[in-house]
Amino acid sequence: MSRMGVTGLGFGRYFTRHMALARWTHGSGWSGVELTGHGPLALSPAAMALHYGQAIFEGLKAYPQQDGSLALFRPGVNAERLNRSAVRLAMPELPEELFVEACSAVVRADADEVPRGPGQSLYLRPFMIAVEPSLGVRPALEYLFAVIASPVDHFFADGYQAIDVWCASDQIRAARGGTGAAKCAGNYAGSLAAKAEAVAQGCHEVLWLDAQERRWVEELGAMNFFCVTQDDGAPLLVTPRLSGTILAGNTRDSLLRIAPDLGVRVAERPVALDELTDPRGRVTEAFACGTAASVVPIGAVTTAHGRVRIGDGRPGKITTMLRDELAAVQYGTQPDSYGWMHPVRAPEAAAAPAR
Ligand SMILES: *Cc1c(COP(=O)(O)O)cnc(C)c1O
């Protein structure tokens, strides 16, 4: 079924017809990529991922281009990050070509299911889990890598507006030496109670602080954090350094490269919660960013001491400019001067014999 131009897709609610699978076993290494129908996996109830949490994932999108073709955004960055997550969780690394081939195979097979309305795209969810049936506490000897795909709406399908964030008081997301920099399933499980707390406080997302001092802003549950400060009258785009407890977002990295080209200086440095919530402070804008939602303005921060508005509480100028510029690259409405877009070749081209 074609969902062209259909709204109400939401995020991760519908899946396309196909998925890609590859298997790893100790001794044989990785199998080739198999394209198959999207459907249930046969899994032993003793599959180790279910018990000891060897489960990592990625998220990237295929964007419809102006000529009707489809392109992945920086898939190599996701492939590398999956491997860093794999190393942290004592799982096998995956050749980058296999990762990109699996993503491309699903996009090619389900190209007719990619929604083409404004801001819509095909979200890809590559993941790897331990499938060996065993209750021994050790790295598994068998793994499954899979890519599934979901046609998704513009995150702001109901209108572009700022979100409220809740600064969790007693829980933490990641500590030095932990798994915070890995995109692993357990990090998300550990964040859900705080997210529920945020929602109960009338907020949309959790803004996590560092584990040690509970003083420094780290990131959101699934998005990196940025703010804009006025520094000698000129705007400065600031984001916390990757210290080992923050996930290295592809969107974060891309915005750090786009901003200077738009004349906005950038700095990676610690951001204190106090700096953000000082009503006489220099912070004029804040936003979160990630693949799923792109750029999300933050309008207010709520702590145990109350709610503090950021700027005028509405999406900031620089925030919106960065959002628009990133979208222009991703949807190909302006030339890809960064070389970030990875075209997914049509089946004819893929099938053509090499000469
Ligand atoms: C995935 C993720 C992000 C965003 O990364 P992108 O590559 O930009 O999508 C940020 N923080 C956390 C904790 C994440 O899991």
CSV table of C-alpha atoms and ligand atoms in Angstrom, one decimal:
chain,number,residue,atom,x,y,z
A,1,MET,CA,0.0,0.0,0.0
A,2,SER,CA,1.3,3.4,-0.9
A,3,ARG,CA,1.1,6.0,1.9
A,4,MET,CA,2.2,8.9,-0.2
A,5,GLY,CA,1.3,12.2,1.3
A,6,VAL,CA,-0.6,10.5,4.1
A,7,THR,CA,-0.4,12.1,7.5
A,8,GLY,CA,-1.1,10.5,10.9
A,9,LEU,CA,1.8,8.0,10.4
A,10,GLY,CA,3.3,9.1,13.7
A,11,PHE,CA,6.6,7.5,14.6
A,12,GLY,CA,7.4,3.8,14.5
A,13,ARG,CA,3.8,2.7,14.3
A,14,TYR,CA,3.8,1.2,10.8
A,15,PHE,CA,6.4,-1.0,9.2
A,16,THR,CA,7.2,-1.7,5.6
A,17,ARG,CA,6.9,-5.1,4.0
A,18,HIS,CA,10.5,-6.2,4.2
A,19,MET,CA,13.4,-6.5,6.6
A,20,ALA,CA,17.0,-7.5,6.2
A,21,LEU,CA,18.8,-10.1,8.4
A,22,ALA,CA,22.3,-11.3,8.9
A,23,ARG,CA,23.6,-13.8,11.4
A,24,TRP,CA,26.9,-14.1,13.3
A,25,THR,CA,28.2,-17.3,14.9
A,26,HIS,CA,31.4,-17.8,16.7
A,27,GLY,CA,33.7,-19.5,14.2
A,28,SER,CA,31.9,-18.6,11.0
A,29,GLY,CA,31.5,-14.8,11.5
A,30,TRP,CA,28.8,-12.9,9.5
A,31,SER,CA,26.5,-14.5,7.0
A,32,GLY,CA,25.5,-12.4,4.0
A,33,VAL,CA,22.4,-10.1,4.0
A,34,GLU,CA,19.1,-11.8,3.5
A,35,LEU,CA,16.1,-9.7,2.5
A,36,THR,CA,12.9,-11.3,3.7
A,37,GLY,CA,9.3,-10.4,4.7
A,38,HIS,CA,8.8,-8.2,7.8
A,39,GLY,CA,7.5,-10.6,10.4
A,40,PRO,CA,8.1,-12.4,13.7
A,41,LEU,CA,11.5,-13.8,14.6
A,42,ALA,CA,11.9,-17.3,15.9
A,43,LEU,CA,13.8,-16.9,19.1
A,44,SER,CA,14.6,-19.3,21.9
A,45,PRO,CA,13.2,-18.2,25.3
A,46,ALA,CA,16.8,-18.6,26.5
A,47,ALA,CA,18.1,-16.2,23.9
A,48,MET,CA,20.7,-14.3,25.8
A,49,ALA,CA,19.6,-10.8,24.8
A,50,LEU,CA,16.4,-11.4,26.8
A,51,HIS,CA,18.3,-12.2,30.0
A,52,TYR,CA,21.5,-10.2,30.0
A,53,GLY,CA,20.7,-7.4,27.7
A,54,GLN,CA,23.2,-7.7,24.8
A,55,ALA,CA,21.0,-5.5,22.5
A,56,ILE,CA,22.2,-2.5,20.6
A,57,PHE,CA,20.5,-0.4,17.9
A,58,GLU,CA,20.8,2.4,15.4
A,59,GLY,CA,18.4,4.9,13.9
A,60,LEU,CA,18.8,6.6,10.5
A,61,LYS,CA,16.5,7.8,7.7
A,62,ALA,CA,16.0,7.5,4.0
A,63,TYR,CA,14.9,10.9,2.6
A,64,PRO,CA,13.0,11.4,-0.6
A,65,GLN,CA,15.0,13.6,-3.0
A,66,GLN,CA,13.8,16.3,-5.4
A,67,ASP,CA,14.1,13.9,-8.4
A,68,GLY,CA,12.1,11.2,-6.7
A,69,SER,CA,15.0,9.1,-5.7
A,70,LEU,CA,15.9,8.1,-2.1
A,71,ALA,CA,19.1,8.8,-0.1
A,72,LEU,CA,20.4,7.7,3.3
A,73,PHE,CA,21.9,10.4,5.5
A,74,ARG,CA,25.5,9.6,6.6
A,75,PRO,CA,24.9,5.8,7.0
A,76,GLY,CA,28.6,5.3,7.6
A,77,VAL,CA,28.4,7.3,10.8
A,78,ASN,CA,25.7,4.9,12.1
A,79,ALA,CA,27.7,1.9,11.0
A,80,GLU,CA,30.7,3.1,13.0
A,81,ARG,CA,28.7,3.9,16.0
A,82,LEU,CA,27.0,0.5,16.0
A,83,ASN,CA,30.4,-1.0,16.1
A,84,ARG,CA,31.5,1.2,19.1
A,85,SER,CA,28.3,0.1,20.9
A,86,ALA,CA,29.1,-3.6,20.0
A,87,VAL,CA,32.6,-3.3,21.4
A,88,ARG,CA,31.2,-1.8,24.7
A,89,LEU,CA,28.7,-4.7,25.1
A,90,ALA,CA,31.2,-7.4,24.0
A,91,MET,CA,29.3,-8.1,20.8
A,92,PRO,CA,30.8,-8.7,17.3
A,93,GLU,CA,31.5,-5.8,15.0
A,94,LEU,CA,29.8,-5.6,11.6
A,95,PRO,CA,31.6,-4.6,8.4
A,96,GLU,CA,30.4,-1.2,7.4
A,97,GLU,CA,29.5,-2.4,3.8
A,98,LEU,CA,27.2,-5.0,5.3
A,99,PHE,CA,25.4,-2.4,7.4
A,100,VAL,CA,24.9,-0.1,4.5
A,101,GLU,CA,24.0,-2.9,2.2
A,102,ALA,CA,21.3,-4.1,4.6
A,103,CYS,CA,19.8,-0.6,5.0
A,104,SER,CA,19.9,0.0,1.2
A,105,ALA,CA,18.3,-3.4,0.5
A,106,VAL,CA,15.2,-2.6,2.7
A,107,VAL,CA,14.9,1.0,1.2
A,108,ARG,CA,15.1,-0.4,-2.4
A,109,ALA,CA,12.6,-3.1,-1.7
A,110,ASP,CA,10.1,-0.8,0.0
A,111,ALA,CA,10.7,2.4,-2.0
A,112,ASP,CA,7.0,2.6,-2.8
A,113,GLU,CA,6.1,2.8,0.9
A,114,VAL,CA,8.3,5.8,1.6
A,115,PRO,CA,5.9,8.7,2.4
A,116,ARG,CA,6.7,11.9,0.4
A,117,GLY,CA,4.8,14.6,2.2
A,118,PRO,CA,6.7,17.6,3.8
A,119,GLY,CA,9.1,16.4,6.5
A,120,GLN,CA,8.2,12.7,6.0
A,121,SER,CA,10.8,10.0,5.6
A,122,LEU,CA,11.5,6.3,6.0
A,123,TYR,CA,13.0,5.6,9.5
A,124,LEU,CA,15.4,2.6,9.5
A,125,ARG,CA,16.0,0.7,12.7
A,126,PRO,CA,19.1,-1.5,12.5
A,127,PHE,CA,19.7,-3.6,15.6
A,128,MET,CA,21.8,-6.5,16.9
A,129,ILE,CA,20.8,-9.0,19.6
A,130,ALA,CA,22.4,-12.0,21.2
A,131,VAL,CA,20.3,-15.1,20.2
A,132,GLU,CA,22.4,-17.9,21.5
A,133,PRO,CA,20.2,-20.0,23.9
A,134,SER,CA,22.2,-20.0,27.2
A,135,LEU,CA,21.9,-18.8,30.7
A,136,GLY,CA,25.7,-18.5,31.2
A,137,VAL,CA,26.8,-15.0,32.1
A,138,ARG,CA,29.3,-14.3,29.3
A,139,PRO,CA,29.3,-12.8,25.7
A,140,ALA,CA,26.9,-14.9,23.5
A,141,LEU,CA,28.3,-17.0,20.7
A,142,GLU,CA,25.4,-16.2,18.2
A,143,TYR,CA,23.9,-12.9,17.2
A,144,LEU,CA,21.3,-11.6,14.8
A,145,PHE,CA,21.6,-8.3,13.0
A,146,ALA,CA,18.4,-6.9,11.5
A,147,VAL,CA,17.1,-3.8,9.7
A,148,ILE,CA,13.4,-2.9,9.9
A,149,ALA,CA,11.8,0.2,8.4
A,150,SER,CA,8.9,2.5,9.4
A,151,PRO,CA,7.4,5.3,7.3
A,152,VAL,CA,7.3,8.3,9.6
A,153,ASP,CA,5.7,11.7,9.8
A,154,HIS,CA,7.3,15.1,10.3
A,155,PHE,CA,7.9,15.2,14.1
A,156,PHE,CA,5.9,18.5,14.1
A,157,ALA,CA,3.0,17.2,12.0
A,158,ASP,CA,0.7,19.1,14.4
A,159,GLY,CA,2.7,22.3,14.3
A,160,TYR,CA,6.2,23.5,15.0
A,161,GLN,CA,6.5,24.5,18.7
A,162,ALA,CA,8.9,24.3,21.6
A,163,ILE,CA,8.8,21.5,24.2
A,164,ASP,CA,9.2,21.7,28.0
A,165,VAL,CA,11.9,19.6,29.6
A,166,TRP,CA,12.0,18.2,33.1
A,167,CYS,CA,15.3,18.0,35.0
A,168,ALA,CA,15.3,14.7,36.8
A,169,SER,CA,16.2,15.1,40.4
A,170,ASP,CA,17.3,11.7,41.7
A,171,GLN,CA,17.9,9.4,38.7
A,172,ILE,CA,20.8,9.4,36.3
A,173,ARG,CA,21.1,8.2,32.7
A,174,ALA,CA,24.8,7.4,32.5
A,175,ALA,CA,28.0,7.5,34.6
A,176,ARG,CA,31.7,7.5,33.7
A,177,GLY,CA,32.7,4.1,32.6
A,178,GLY,CA,29.1,3.0,32.1
A,179,THR,CA,27.2,2.4,28.8
A,180,GLY,CA,26.0,6.0,28.3
A,181,ALA,CA,27.9,6.4,25.0
A,182,ALA,CA,26.6,3.1,23.6
A,183,LYS,CA,23.2,3.0,21.9
A,184,CYS,CA,22.1,0.0,23.9
A,185,ALA,CA,18.5,-1.0,24.8
A,186,GLY,CA,19.2,-1.0,28.6
A,187,ASN,CA,19.9,2.8,28.6
A,188,TYR,CA,16.4,3.3,27.4
A,189,ALA,CA,14.8,0.9,29.9
A,190,GLY,CA,16.6,2.9,32.6
A,191,SER,CA,15.2,6.2,31.4
A,192,LEU,CA,11.5,5.3,31.2
A,193,ALA,CA,10.6,6.0,34.9
A,194,ALA,CA,12.1,9.5,34.7
A,195,LYS,CA,10.3,10.1,31.4
A,196,ALA,CA,7.0,9.2,33.1
A,197,GLU,CA,7.9,11.6,35.9
A,198,ALA,CA,8.6,14.3,33.3
A,199,VAL,CA,5.1,13.7,31.8
A,200,ALA,CA,3.5,13.8,35.2
A,201,GLN,CA,5.2,17.3,35.6
A,202,GLY,CA,3.6,18.5,32.4
A,203,CYS,CA,6.9,18.2,30.5
A,204,HIS,CA,7.7,16.3,27.3
A,205,GLU,CA,11.2,15.0,27.9
A,206,VAL,CA,13.8,14.5,30.5
A,207,LEU,CA,16.9,16.7,30.5
A,208,TRP,CA,19.7,14.6,32.1
A,209,LEU,CA,22.4,15.9,34.3
A,210,ASP,CA,25.8,14.4,35.0
A,211,ALA,CA,25.9,11.6,37.6
A,212,GLN,CA,28.7,13.0,39.7
A,213,GLU,CA,27.7,16.5,40.6
A,214,ARG,CA,24.1,16.7,39.2
A,215,ARG,CA,25.1,20.1,37.9
A,216,TRP,CA,26.0,19.8,34.3
A,217,VAL,CA,23.6,19.3,31.4
A,218,GLU,CA,24.3,16.2,29.4
A,219,GLU,CA,21.5,15.4,27.0
A,220,LEU,CA,17.9,14.2,26.6
A,221,GLY,CA,16.6,10.6,26.6
A,222,ALA,CA,17.2,10.2,22.9
A,223,MET,CA,18.4,13.6,21.7
A,224,ASN,CA,21.5,15.7,22.2
A,225,PHE,CA,21.4,19.2,23.8
A,226,PHE,CA,22.3,22.6,22.4
A,227,CYS,CA,21.9,26.1,23.6
A,228,VAL,CA,22.7,29.5,22.1
A,229,THR,CA,24.3,32.1,24.3
A,230,GLN,CA,25.1,35.7,23.7
A,231,ASP,CA,28.8,36.1,23.9
A,232,ASP,CA,30.0,39.8,23.4
A,233,GLY,CA,26.7,40.4,21.5
A,234,ALA,CA,27.3,37.6,19.0
A,235,PRO,CA,25.5,34.3,19.2
A,236,LEU,CA,27.5,31.2,20.2
A,237,LEU,CA,26.1,27.7,19.7
A,238,VAL,CA,27.1,25.5,22.7
A,239,THR,CA,26.8,21.8,23.3
A,240,PRO,CA,28.4,19.6,26.0
A,241,ARG,CA,31.5,17.8,25.1
A,242,LEU,CA,31.4,14.1,24.4
A,243,SER,CA,32.8,12.9,27.7
A,244,GLY,CA,31.9,9.3,27.6
A,245,THR,CA,28.5,9.6,29.1
A,246,ILE,CA,26.8,11.3,26.2
A,247,LEU,CA,25.7,9.6,23.0
A,248,ALA,CA,27.6,10.9,20.0
A,249,GLY,CA,24.6,12.0,17.8
A,250,ASN,CA,24.9,12.1,14.1
A,251,THR,CA,22.6,15.1,14.1
A,252,ARG,CA,24.7,16.8,16.8
A,253,ASP,CA,27.9,16.3,14.7
A,254,SER,CA,26.1,17.6,11.6
A,255,LEU,CA,24.8,20.8,13.2
A,256,LEU,CA,28.3,21.5,14.6
A,257,ARG,CA,29.5,21.5,11.0
A,258,ILE,CA,26.6,23.4,9.5
A,259,ALA,CA,26.5,26.2,12.0
A,260,PRO,CA,29.9,27.8,11.2
A,261,ASP,CA,28.9,27.8,7.5
A,262,LEU,CA,25.9,29.9,8.5
A,263,GLY,CA,28.1,32.3,10.4
A,264,VAL,CA,27.3,30.9,13.9
A,265,ARG,CA,30.4,30.1,16.0
A,266,VAL,CA,30.3,26.8,18.0
A,267,ALA,CA,31.8,25.6,21.2
A,268,GLU,CA,31.8,22.2,22.9
A,269,ARG,CA,32.0,22.9,26.6
A,270,PRO,CA,30.2,22.1,29.9
A,271,VAL,CA,26.8,23.8,30.3
A,272,ALA,CA,25.7,24.2,33.9
A,273,LEU,CA,22.0,23.8,34.7
A,274,ASP,CA,22.4,27.2,36.6
A,275,GLU,CA,23.6,28.8,33.4
A,276,LEU,CA,20.5,27.6,31.6
A,277,THR,CA,18.0,28.6,34.3
A,278,ASP,CA,19.5,32.0,35.3
A,279,PRO,CA,16.7,34.4,34.3
A,280,ARG,CA,19.4,37.2,33.8
A,281,GLY,CA,21.7,34.8,32.0
A,282,ARG,CA,23.0,34.8,28.4
A,283,VAL,CA,21.1,31.8,27.1
A,284,THR,CA,18.7,32.9,24.5
A,285,GLU,CA,17.7,29.6,22.8
A,286,ALA,CA,17.9,25.9,23.5
A,287,PHE,CA,17.1,22.9,21.5
A,288,ALA,CA,17.4,19.1,21.3
A,289,CYS,CA,18.3,17.1,18.2
A,290,GLY,CA,18.3,13.6,16.9
A,291,THR,CA,17.5,11.7,13.8
A,292,ALA,CA,13.9,10.9,14.7
A,293,ALA,CA,12.8,14.4,15.5
A,294,SER,CA,15.5,16.5,13.8
A,295,VAL,CA,15.7,19.8,15.7
A,296,VAL,CA,13.3,20.3,18.6
A,297,PRO,CA,13.2,23.8,20.3
A,298,ILE,CA,13.2,23.8,24.1
A,299,GLY,CA,10.9,26.5,25.5
A,300,ALA,CA,11.3,25.9,29.2
A,301,VAL,CA,13.1,23.9,31.8
A,302,THR,CA,11.3,22.7,34.9
A,303,THR,CA,13.3,21.7,38.0
A,304,ALA,CA,12.3,21.1,41.7
A,305,HIS,CA,12.5,24.9,42.0
A,306,GLY,CA,10.0,25.7,39.3
A,307,ARG,CA,9.7,26.4,35.6
A,308,VAL,CA,12.1,28.7,33.8
A,309,ARG,CA,11.4,29.9,30.3
A,310,ILE,CA,14.2,29.9,27.8
A,311,GLY,CA,14.3,33.1,25.7
A,312,ASP,CA,10.7,34.1,24.9
A,313,GLY,CA,9.7,30.4,25.2
A,314,ARG,CA,9.2,30.1,21.4
A,315,PRO,CA,11.4,28.4,18.8
A,316,GLY,CA,14.6,30.5,18.5
A,317,LYS,CA,15.9,32.1,15.3
A,318,ILE,CA,19.1,30.2,15.2
A,319,THR,CA,17.4,26.9,16.2
A,320,THR,CA,15.0,27.3,13.3
A,321,MET,CA,17.7,28.3,10.8
A,322,LEU,CA,19.7,25.2,11.7
A,323,ARG,CA,16.7,23.0,11.4
A,324,ASP,CA,15.8,24.4,8.0
A,325,GLU,CA,19.4,24.1,6.7
A,326,LEU,CA,19.7,20.5,7.9
A,327,ALA,CA,16.4,19.6,6.2
A,328,ALA,CA,17.6,21.3,3.0
A,329,VAL,CA,20.6,19.0,2.9
A,330,GLN,CA,18.6,15.9,3.8
A,331,TYR,CA,15.8,16.5,1.3
A,332,GLY,CA,18.2,17.7,-1.4
A,333,THR,CA,16.6,21.1,-1.9
A,334,GLN,CA,20.1,22.5,-1.9
A,335,PRO,CA,23.3,20.9,-3.1
A,336,ASP,CA,24.9,18.4,-0.7
A,337,SER,CA,28.1,20.4,-0.2
A,338,TYR,CA,29.1,18.1,2.7
A,339,GLY,CA,28.9,14.8,0.7
A,340,TRP,CA,26.6,13.4,3.4
A,341,MET,CA,23.8,11.9,1.2
A,342,HIS,CA,24.2,8.3,0.2
A,343,PRO,CA,22.0,7.6,-2.8
A,344,VAL,CA,20.2,4.3,-2.8
A,345,ARG,CA,20.6,2.9,-6.3
A,346,ALA,CA,17.6,1.8,-8.3
A,347,PRO,CA,17.3,-2.0,-8.7
A,348,GLU,CA,18.3,-1.7,-12.4
A,349,ALA,CA,21.6,-0.1,-11.5
A,350,ALA,CA,22.2,-2.6,-8.8
A,351,ALA,CA,21.6,-5.5,-11.1
A,352,ALA,CA,23.8,-4.1,-13.9
A,353,PRO,CA,26.9,-6.3,-14.4
A,354,ALA,CA,30.2,-4.7,-13.5
A,355,ARG,CA,32.4,-3.9,-16.5
B,1,LIG,C1,20.2,8.1,19.3
B,1,LIG,C2,20.5,9.1,20.4
B,1,LIG,C3,20.8,10.4,20.2
B,1,LIG,C4,20.7,11.1,18.8
B,1,LIG,O1,21.6,10.5,17.9
B,1,LIG,P1,21.4,10.8,16.3
B,1,LIG,O2,22.5,10.0,15.7
B,1,LIG,O3,21.5,12.3,16.1
B,1,LIG,O4,20.0,10.3,16.0
B,1,LIG,C5,21.1,11.2,21.3
B,1,LIG,N1,21.1,10.7,22.5
B,1,LIG,C6,20.8,9.4,22.8
B,1,LIG,C7,20.8,8.9,24.2
B,1,LIG,C8,20.5,8.6,21.7
B,1,LIG,O5,20.2,7.3,22.0
